PDB file of C-alpha atoms in Angstrom:
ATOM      1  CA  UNK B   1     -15.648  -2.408  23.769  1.00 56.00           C
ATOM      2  CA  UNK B   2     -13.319  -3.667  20.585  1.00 65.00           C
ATOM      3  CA  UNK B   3     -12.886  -7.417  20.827  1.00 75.00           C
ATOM      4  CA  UNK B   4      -9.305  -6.035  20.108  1.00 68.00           C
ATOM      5  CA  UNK B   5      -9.339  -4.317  23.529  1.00 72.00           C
ATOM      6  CA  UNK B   6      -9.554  -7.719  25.592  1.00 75.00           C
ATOM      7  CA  UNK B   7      -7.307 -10.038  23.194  1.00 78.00           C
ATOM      8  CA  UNK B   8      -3.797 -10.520  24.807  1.00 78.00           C
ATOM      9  CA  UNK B   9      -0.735  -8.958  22.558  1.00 71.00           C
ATOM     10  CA  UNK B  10       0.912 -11.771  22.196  1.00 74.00           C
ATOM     11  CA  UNK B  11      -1.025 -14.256  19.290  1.00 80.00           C
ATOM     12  CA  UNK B  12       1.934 -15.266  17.494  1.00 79.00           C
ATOM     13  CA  UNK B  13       0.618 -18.601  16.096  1.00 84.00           C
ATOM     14  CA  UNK B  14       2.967 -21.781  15.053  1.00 83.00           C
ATOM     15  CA  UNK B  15       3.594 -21.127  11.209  1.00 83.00           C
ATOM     16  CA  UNK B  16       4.576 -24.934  10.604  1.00 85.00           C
ATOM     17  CA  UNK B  17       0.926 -25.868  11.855  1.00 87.00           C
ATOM     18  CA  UNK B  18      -2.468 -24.849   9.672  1.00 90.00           C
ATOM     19  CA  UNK B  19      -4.090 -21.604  11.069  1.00 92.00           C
ATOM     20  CA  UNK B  20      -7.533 -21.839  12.023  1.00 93.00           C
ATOM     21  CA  UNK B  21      -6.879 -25.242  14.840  1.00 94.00           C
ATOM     22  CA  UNK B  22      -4.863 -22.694  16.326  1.00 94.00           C
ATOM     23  CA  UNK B  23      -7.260 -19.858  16.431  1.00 95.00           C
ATOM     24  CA  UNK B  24      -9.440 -21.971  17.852  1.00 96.00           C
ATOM     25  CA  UNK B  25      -7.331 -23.083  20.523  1.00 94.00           C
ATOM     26  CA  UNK B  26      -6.369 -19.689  21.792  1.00 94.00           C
ATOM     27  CA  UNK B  27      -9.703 -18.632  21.342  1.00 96.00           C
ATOM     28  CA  UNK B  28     -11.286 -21.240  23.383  1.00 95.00           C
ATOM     29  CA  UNK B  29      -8.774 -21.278  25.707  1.00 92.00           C
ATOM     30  CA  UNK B  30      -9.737 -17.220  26.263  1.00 93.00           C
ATOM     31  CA  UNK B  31     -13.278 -18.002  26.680  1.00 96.00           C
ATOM     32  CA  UNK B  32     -12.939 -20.512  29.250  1.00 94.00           C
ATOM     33  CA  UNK B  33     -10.965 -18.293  31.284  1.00 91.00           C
ATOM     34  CA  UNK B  34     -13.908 -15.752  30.967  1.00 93.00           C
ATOM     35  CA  UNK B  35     -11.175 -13.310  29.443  1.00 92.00           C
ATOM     36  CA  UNK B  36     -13.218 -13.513  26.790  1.00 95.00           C
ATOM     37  CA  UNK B  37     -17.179 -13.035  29.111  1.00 95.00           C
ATOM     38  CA  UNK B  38     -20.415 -14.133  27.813  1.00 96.00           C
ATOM     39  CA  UNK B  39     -21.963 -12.022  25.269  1.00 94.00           C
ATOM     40  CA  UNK B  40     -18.341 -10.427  24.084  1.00 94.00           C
ATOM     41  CA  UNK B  41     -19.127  -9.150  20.326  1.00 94.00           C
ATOM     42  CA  UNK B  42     -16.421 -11.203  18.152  1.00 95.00           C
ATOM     43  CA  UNK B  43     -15.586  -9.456  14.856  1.00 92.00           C
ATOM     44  CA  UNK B  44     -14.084 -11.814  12.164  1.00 92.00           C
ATOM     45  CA  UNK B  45     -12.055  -8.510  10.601  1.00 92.00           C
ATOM     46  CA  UNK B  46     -10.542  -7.430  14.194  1.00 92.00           C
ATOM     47  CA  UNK B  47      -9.391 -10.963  14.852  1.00 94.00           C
ATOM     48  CA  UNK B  48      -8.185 -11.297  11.694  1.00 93.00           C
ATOM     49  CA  UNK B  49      -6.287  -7.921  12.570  1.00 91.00           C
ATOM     50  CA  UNK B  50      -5.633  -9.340  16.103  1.00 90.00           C
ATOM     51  CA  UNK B  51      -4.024 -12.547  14.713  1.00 92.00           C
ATOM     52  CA  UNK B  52      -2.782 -10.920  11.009  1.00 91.00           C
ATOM     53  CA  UNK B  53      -4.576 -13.106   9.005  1.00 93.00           C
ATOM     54  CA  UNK B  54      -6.825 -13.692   6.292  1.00 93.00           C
ATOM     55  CA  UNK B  55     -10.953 -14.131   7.741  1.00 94.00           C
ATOM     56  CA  UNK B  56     -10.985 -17.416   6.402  1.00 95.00           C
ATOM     57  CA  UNK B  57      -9.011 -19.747   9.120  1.00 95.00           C
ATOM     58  CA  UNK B  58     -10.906 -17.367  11.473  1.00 95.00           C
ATOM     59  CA  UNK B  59     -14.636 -18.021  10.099  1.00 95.00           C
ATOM     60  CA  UNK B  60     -13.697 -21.908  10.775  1.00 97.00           C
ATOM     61  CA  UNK B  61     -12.519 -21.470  14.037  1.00 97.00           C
ATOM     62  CA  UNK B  62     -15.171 -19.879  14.808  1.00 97.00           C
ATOM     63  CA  UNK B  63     -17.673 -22.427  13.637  1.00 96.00           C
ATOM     64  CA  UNK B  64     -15.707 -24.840  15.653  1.00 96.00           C
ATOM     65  CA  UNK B  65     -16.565 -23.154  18.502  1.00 97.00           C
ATOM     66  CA  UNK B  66     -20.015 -22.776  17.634  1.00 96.00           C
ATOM     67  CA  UNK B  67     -20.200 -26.560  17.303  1.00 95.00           C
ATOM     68  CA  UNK B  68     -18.897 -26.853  20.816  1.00 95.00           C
ATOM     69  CA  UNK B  69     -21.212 -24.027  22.228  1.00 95.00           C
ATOM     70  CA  UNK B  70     -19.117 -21.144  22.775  1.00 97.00           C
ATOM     71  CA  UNK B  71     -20.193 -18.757  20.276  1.00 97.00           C
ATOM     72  CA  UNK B  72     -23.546 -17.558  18.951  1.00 96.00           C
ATOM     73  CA  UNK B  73     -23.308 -17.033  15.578  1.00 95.00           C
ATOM     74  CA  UNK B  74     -26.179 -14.735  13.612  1.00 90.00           C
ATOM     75  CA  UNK B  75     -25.588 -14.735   9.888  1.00 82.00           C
ATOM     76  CA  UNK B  76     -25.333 -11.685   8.364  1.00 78.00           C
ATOM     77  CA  UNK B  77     -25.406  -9.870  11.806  1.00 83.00           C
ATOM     78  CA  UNK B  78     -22.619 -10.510  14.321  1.00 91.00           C
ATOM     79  CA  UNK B  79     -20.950 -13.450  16.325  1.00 95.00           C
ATOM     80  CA  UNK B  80     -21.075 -13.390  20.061  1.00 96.00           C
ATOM     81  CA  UNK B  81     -19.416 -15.530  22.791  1.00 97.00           C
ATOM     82  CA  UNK B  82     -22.301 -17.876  24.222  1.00 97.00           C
ATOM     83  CA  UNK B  83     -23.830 -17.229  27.471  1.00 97.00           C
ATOM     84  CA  UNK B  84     -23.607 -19.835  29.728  1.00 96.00           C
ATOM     85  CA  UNK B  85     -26.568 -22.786  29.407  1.00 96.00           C
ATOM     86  CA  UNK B  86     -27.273 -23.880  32.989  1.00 95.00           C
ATOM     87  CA  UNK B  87     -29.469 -26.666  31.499  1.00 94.00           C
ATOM     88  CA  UNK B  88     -26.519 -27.473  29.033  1.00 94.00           C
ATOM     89  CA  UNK B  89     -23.597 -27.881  32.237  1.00 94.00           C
ATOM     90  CA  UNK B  90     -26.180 -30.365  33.840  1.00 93.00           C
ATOM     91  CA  UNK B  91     -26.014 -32.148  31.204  1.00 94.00           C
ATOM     92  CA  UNK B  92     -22.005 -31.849  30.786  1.00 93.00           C
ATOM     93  CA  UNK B  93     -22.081 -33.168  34.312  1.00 93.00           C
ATOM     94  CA  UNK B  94     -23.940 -36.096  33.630  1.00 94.00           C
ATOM     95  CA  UNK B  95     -21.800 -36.953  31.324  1.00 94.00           C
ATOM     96  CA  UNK B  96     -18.464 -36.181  32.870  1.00 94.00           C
ATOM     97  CA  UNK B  97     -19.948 -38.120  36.557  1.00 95.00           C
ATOM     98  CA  UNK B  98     -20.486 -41.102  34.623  1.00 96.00           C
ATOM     99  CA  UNK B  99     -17.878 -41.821  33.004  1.00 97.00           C
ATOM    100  CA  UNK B 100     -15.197 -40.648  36.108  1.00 97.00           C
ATOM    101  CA  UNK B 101     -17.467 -43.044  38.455  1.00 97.00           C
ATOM    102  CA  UNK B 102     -16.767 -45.808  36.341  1.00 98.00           C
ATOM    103  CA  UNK B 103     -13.005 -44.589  35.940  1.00 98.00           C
ATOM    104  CA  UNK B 104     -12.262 -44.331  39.501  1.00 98.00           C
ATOM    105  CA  UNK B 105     -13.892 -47.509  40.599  1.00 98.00           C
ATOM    106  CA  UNK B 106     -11.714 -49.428  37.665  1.00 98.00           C
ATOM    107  CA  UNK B 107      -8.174 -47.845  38.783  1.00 98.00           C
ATOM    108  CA  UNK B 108      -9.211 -48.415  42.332  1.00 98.00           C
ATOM    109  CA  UNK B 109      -9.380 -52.428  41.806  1.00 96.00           C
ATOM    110  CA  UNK B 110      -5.786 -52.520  40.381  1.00 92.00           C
ATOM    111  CA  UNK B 111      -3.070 -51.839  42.464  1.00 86.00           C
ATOM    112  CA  UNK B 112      -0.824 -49.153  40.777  1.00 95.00           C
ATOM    113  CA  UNK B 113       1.708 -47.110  42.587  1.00 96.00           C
ATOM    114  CA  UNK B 114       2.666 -45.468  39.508  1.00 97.00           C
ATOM    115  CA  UNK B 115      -0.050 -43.314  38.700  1.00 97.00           C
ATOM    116  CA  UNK B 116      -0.765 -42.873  42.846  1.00 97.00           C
ATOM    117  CA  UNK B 117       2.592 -40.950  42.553  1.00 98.00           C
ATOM    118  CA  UNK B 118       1.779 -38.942  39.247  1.00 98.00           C
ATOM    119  CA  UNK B 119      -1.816 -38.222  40.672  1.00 98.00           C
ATOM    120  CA  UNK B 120      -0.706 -37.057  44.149  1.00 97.00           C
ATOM    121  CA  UNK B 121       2.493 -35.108  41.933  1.00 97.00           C
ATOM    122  CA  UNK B 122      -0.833 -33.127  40.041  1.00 97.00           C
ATOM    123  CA  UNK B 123      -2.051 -32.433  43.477  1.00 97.00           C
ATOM    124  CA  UNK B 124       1.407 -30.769  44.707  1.00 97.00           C
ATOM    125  CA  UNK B 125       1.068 -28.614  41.346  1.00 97.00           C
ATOM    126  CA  UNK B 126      -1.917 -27.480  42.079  1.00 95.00           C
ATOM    127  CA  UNK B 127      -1.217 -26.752  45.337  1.00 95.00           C
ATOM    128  CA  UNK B 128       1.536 -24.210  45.028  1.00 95.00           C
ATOM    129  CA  UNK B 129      -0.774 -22.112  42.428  1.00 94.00           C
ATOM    130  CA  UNK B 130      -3.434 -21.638  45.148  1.00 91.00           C
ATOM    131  CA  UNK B 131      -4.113 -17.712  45.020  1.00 85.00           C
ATOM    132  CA  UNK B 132      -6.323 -15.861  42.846  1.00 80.00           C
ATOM    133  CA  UNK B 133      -3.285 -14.549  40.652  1.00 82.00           C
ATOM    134  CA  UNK B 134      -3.054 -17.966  39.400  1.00 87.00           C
ATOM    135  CA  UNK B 135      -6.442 -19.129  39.053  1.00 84.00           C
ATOM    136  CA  UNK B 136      -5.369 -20.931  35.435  1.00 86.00           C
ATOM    137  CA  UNK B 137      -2.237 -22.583  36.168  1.00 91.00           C
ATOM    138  CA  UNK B 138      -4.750 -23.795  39.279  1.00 92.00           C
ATOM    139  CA  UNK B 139      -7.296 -25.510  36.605  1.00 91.00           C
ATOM    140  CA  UNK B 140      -4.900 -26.446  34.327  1.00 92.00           C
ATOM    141  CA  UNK B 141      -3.000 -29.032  37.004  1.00 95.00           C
ATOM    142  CA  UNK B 142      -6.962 -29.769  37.743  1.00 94.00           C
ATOM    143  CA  UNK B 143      -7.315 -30.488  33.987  1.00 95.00           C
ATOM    144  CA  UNK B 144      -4.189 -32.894  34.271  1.00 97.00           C
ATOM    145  CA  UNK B 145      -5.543 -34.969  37.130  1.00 97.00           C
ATOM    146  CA  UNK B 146      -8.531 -35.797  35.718  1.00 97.00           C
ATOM    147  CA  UNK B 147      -6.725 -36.827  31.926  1.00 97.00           C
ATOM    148  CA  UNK B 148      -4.533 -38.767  34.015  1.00 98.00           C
ATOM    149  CA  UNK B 149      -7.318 -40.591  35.387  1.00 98.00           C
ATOM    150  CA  UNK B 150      -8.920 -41.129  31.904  1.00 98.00           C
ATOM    151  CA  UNK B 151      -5.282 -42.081  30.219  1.00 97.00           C
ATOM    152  CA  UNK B 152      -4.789 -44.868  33.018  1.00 98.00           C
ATOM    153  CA  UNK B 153      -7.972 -46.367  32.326  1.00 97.00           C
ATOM    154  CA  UNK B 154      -7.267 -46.169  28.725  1.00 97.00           C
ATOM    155  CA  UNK B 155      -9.944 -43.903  27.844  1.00 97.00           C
ATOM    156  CA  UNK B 156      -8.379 -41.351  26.251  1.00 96.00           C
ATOM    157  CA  UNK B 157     -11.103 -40.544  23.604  1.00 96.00           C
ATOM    158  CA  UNK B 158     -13.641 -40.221  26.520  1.00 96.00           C
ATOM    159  CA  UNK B 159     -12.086 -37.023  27.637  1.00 96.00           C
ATOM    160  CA  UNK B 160     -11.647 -35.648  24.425  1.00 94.00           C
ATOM    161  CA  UNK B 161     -15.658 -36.644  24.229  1.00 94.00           C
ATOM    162  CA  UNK B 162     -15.965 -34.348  27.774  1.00 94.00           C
ATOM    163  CA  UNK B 163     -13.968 -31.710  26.241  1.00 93.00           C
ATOM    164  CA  UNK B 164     -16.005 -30.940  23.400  1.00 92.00           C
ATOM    165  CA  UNK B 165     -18.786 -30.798  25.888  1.00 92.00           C
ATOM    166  CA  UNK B 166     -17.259 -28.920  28.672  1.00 92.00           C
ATOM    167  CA  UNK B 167     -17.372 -25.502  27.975  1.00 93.00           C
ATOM    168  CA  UNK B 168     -20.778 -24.484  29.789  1.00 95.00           C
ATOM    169  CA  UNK B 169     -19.900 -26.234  33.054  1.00 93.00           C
ATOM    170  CA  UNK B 170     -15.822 -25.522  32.419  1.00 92.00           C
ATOM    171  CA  UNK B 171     -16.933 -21.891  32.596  1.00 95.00           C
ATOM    172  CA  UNK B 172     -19.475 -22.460  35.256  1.00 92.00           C
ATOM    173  CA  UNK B 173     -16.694 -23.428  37.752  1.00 89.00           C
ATOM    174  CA  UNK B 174     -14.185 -20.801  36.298  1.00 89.00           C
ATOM    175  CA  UNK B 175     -17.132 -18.182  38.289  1.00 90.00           C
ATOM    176  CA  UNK B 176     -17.199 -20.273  41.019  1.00 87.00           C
ATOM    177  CA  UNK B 177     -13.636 -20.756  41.686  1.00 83.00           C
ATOM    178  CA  UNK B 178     -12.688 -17.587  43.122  1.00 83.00           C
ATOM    179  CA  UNK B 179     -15.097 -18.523  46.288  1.00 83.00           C
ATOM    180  CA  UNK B 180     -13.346 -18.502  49.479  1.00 81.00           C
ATOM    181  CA  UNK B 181     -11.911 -21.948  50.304  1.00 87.00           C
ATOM    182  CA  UNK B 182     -13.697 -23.474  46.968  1.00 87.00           C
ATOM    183  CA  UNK B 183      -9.496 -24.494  45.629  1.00 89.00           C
ATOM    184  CA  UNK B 184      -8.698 -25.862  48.931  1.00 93.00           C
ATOM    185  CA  UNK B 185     -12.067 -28.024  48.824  1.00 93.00           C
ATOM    186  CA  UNK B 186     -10.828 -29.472  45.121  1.00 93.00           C
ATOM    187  CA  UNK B 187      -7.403 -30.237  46.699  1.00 95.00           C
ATOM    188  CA  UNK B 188      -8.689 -31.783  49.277  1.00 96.00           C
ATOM    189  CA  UNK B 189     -11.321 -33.874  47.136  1.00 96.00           C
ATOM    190  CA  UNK B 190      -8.280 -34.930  44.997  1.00 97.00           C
ATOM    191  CA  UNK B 191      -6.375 -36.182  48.085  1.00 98.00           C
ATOM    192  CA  UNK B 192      -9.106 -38.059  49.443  1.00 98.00           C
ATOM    193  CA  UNK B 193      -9.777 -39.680  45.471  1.00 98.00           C
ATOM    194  CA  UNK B 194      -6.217 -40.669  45.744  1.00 98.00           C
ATOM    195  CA  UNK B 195      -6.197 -42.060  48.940  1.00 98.00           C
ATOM    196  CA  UNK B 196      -9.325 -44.032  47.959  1.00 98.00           C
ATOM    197  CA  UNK B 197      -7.435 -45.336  44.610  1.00 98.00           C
ATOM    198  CA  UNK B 198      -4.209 -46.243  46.724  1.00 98.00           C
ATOM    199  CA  UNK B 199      -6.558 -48.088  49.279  1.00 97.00           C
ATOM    200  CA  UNK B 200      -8.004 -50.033  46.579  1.00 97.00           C
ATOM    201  CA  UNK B 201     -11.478 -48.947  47.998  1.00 98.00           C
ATOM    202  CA  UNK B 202     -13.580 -48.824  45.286  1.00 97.00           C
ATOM    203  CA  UNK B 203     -16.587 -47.648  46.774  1.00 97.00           C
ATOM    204  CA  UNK B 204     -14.937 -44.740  48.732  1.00 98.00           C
ATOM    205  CA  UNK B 205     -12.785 -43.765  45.206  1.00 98.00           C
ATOM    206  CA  UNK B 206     -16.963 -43.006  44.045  1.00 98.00           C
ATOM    207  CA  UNK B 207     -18.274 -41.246  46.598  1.00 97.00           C
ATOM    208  CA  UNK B 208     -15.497 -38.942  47.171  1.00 97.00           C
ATOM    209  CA  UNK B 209     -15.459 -38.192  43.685  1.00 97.00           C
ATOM    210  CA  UNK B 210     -19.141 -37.900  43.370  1.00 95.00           C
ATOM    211  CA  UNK B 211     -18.696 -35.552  46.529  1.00 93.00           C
ATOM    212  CA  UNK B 212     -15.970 -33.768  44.349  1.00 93.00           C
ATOM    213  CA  UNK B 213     -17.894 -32.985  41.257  1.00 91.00           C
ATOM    214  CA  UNK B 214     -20.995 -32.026  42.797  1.00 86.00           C
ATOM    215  CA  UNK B 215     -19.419 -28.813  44.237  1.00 80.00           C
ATOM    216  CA  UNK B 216     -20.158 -25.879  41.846  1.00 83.00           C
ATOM    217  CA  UNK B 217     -23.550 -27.651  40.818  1.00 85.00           C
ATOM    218  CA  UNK B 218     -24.791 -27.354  44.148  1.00 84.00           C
ATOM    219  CA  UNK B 219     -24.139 -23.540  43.938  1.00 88.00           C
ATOM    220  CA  UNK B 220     -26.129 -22.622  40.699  1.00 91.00           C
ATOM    221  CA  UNK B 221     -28.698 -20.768  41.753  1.00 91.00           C
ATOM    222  CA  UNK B 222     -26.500 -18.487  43.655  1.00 91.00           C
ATOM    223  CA  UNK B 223     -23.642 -17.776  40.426  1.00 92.00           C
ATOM    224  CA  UNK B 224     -26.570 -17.032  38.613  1.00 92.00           C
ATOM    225  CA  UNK B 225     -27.743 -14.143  41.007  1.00 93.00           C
ATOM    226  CA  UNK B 226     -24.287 -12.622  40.893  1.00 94.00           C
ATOM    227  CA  UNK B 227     -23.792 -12.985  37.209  1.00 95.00           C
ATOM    228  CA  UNK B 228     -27.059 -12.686  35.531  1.00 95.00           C
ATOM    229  CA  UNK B 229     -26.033 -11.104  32.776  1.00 95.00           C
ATOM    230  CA  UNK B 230     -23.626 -14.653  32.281  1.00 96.00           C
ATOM    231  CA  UNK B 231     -25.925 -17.582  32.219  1.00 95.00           C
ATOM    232  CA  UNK B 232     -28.841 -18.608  30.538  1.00 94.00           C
ATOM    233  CA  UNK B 233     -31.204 -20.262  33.447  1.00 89.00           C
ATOM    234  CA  UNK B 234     -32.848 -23.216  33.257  1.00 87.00           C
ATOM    235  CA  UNK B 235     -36.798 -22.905  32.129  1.00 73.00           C
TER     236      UNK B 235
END
């Protein structure tokens, strides 16, 4: 199938802004959704076509992406969206654990009513786009949690840092997602995290969110028997 044949019709791209950020952005973006699946052939001249430019803002969003581990790039052969790296989203995980343990159990020692009211506000957001039909606007009020959490413990450049790092795990939970009850679970972790925070409970801030981010890790083996064709396994 034409990589031309999955890309949405609507690419229009900001004209005021440079070119190949933005390729990137919608191109990631498509990727993590798994509109764009693991081992979809990407061909510089159709997105050039697809977006109506020249191939050189697309070869350097494309590296970008490469950098961040979503494509596969053979020179002088063909450019491929990554499969997913099971060992690689452990490692993501790592990361992202360590740094939210040590977010949650600093806004939990300060007393902030503020961002309890934004956090639990992301948690109503998510919880009217509960239904497979709106699986994105689901994860994107799941991405704005957790940067709130990161932007009141003014560590901003940490999740930026997570980002660049996230796509193997990202797309990990993207297949997990559509699980029966798996959305409800994450709204319900996010209640009991903010609960924890309002309480000032340090401790119980931790383990629900160590509860909360072990979820789709616990579930590997199992997305990797329904998508093999996805995922790289682990050696």
């Amino acid at each position: 199938m034409s990589v031309l044949e999955t890309l949405p019709s609507d690419l229009r791209l900001d004209r005021s802004r440079h070119a190949a950020p933005q390729v990137f952005e919608k191109l990631r973006e498509l990727i993590m959704s798994l509109e764009l699946k693991p081992g979809t052939v990407l061909s510089r001249g159709e997105l050039a076509e697809a977006f109506g430019l020249s191939q050189t803002p697309i070869r350097d969003a494309l590296i970008q992406l490469r950098d961040e581990g979503l494509v596969d790039i053979f020179p002088q052969h063909t450019t491929a969206v990554s499969r997913i790296d099971i060992a690689a989203a452990r490692q993501a995980h790592f990361l992202r654990r360590s740094l939210e343990l040590e977010i949650v159990h600093l806004l939990a020692s300060r007393a902030d009513a503020a961002l309890v009211d934004r956090l639990r506000a992301h948690i109503d957001v998510q919880r009217a786009n509960l239904g497979p039909e709106r699986h994105q606007r689901f994860i994107a009020a799941d991405q704005d949690f957790h940067r709130e959490m990161h932007e009141a413990a003014d560590v901003s450049s940490l999740w930026e840092l997570e980002q660049r790092n996230s796509g193997h795990v990202y797309r990990l939970r993207r297949l997990h997602l559509p699980e029966a009850g798996k959305a409800e679970r994450v709204l319900r972790d996010h209640q009991r995290i903010v609960e924890a925070i309002a309480a000032q409970d340090a401790t119980r801030a931790q383990q629900a969110l160590r509860e909360h981010l072990s979820g789709t890790l616990s579930q590997v083996d199992e997305i990797c028997r329904r998508y093999p064709e996805y995922v790289i396994p682990e050696a």
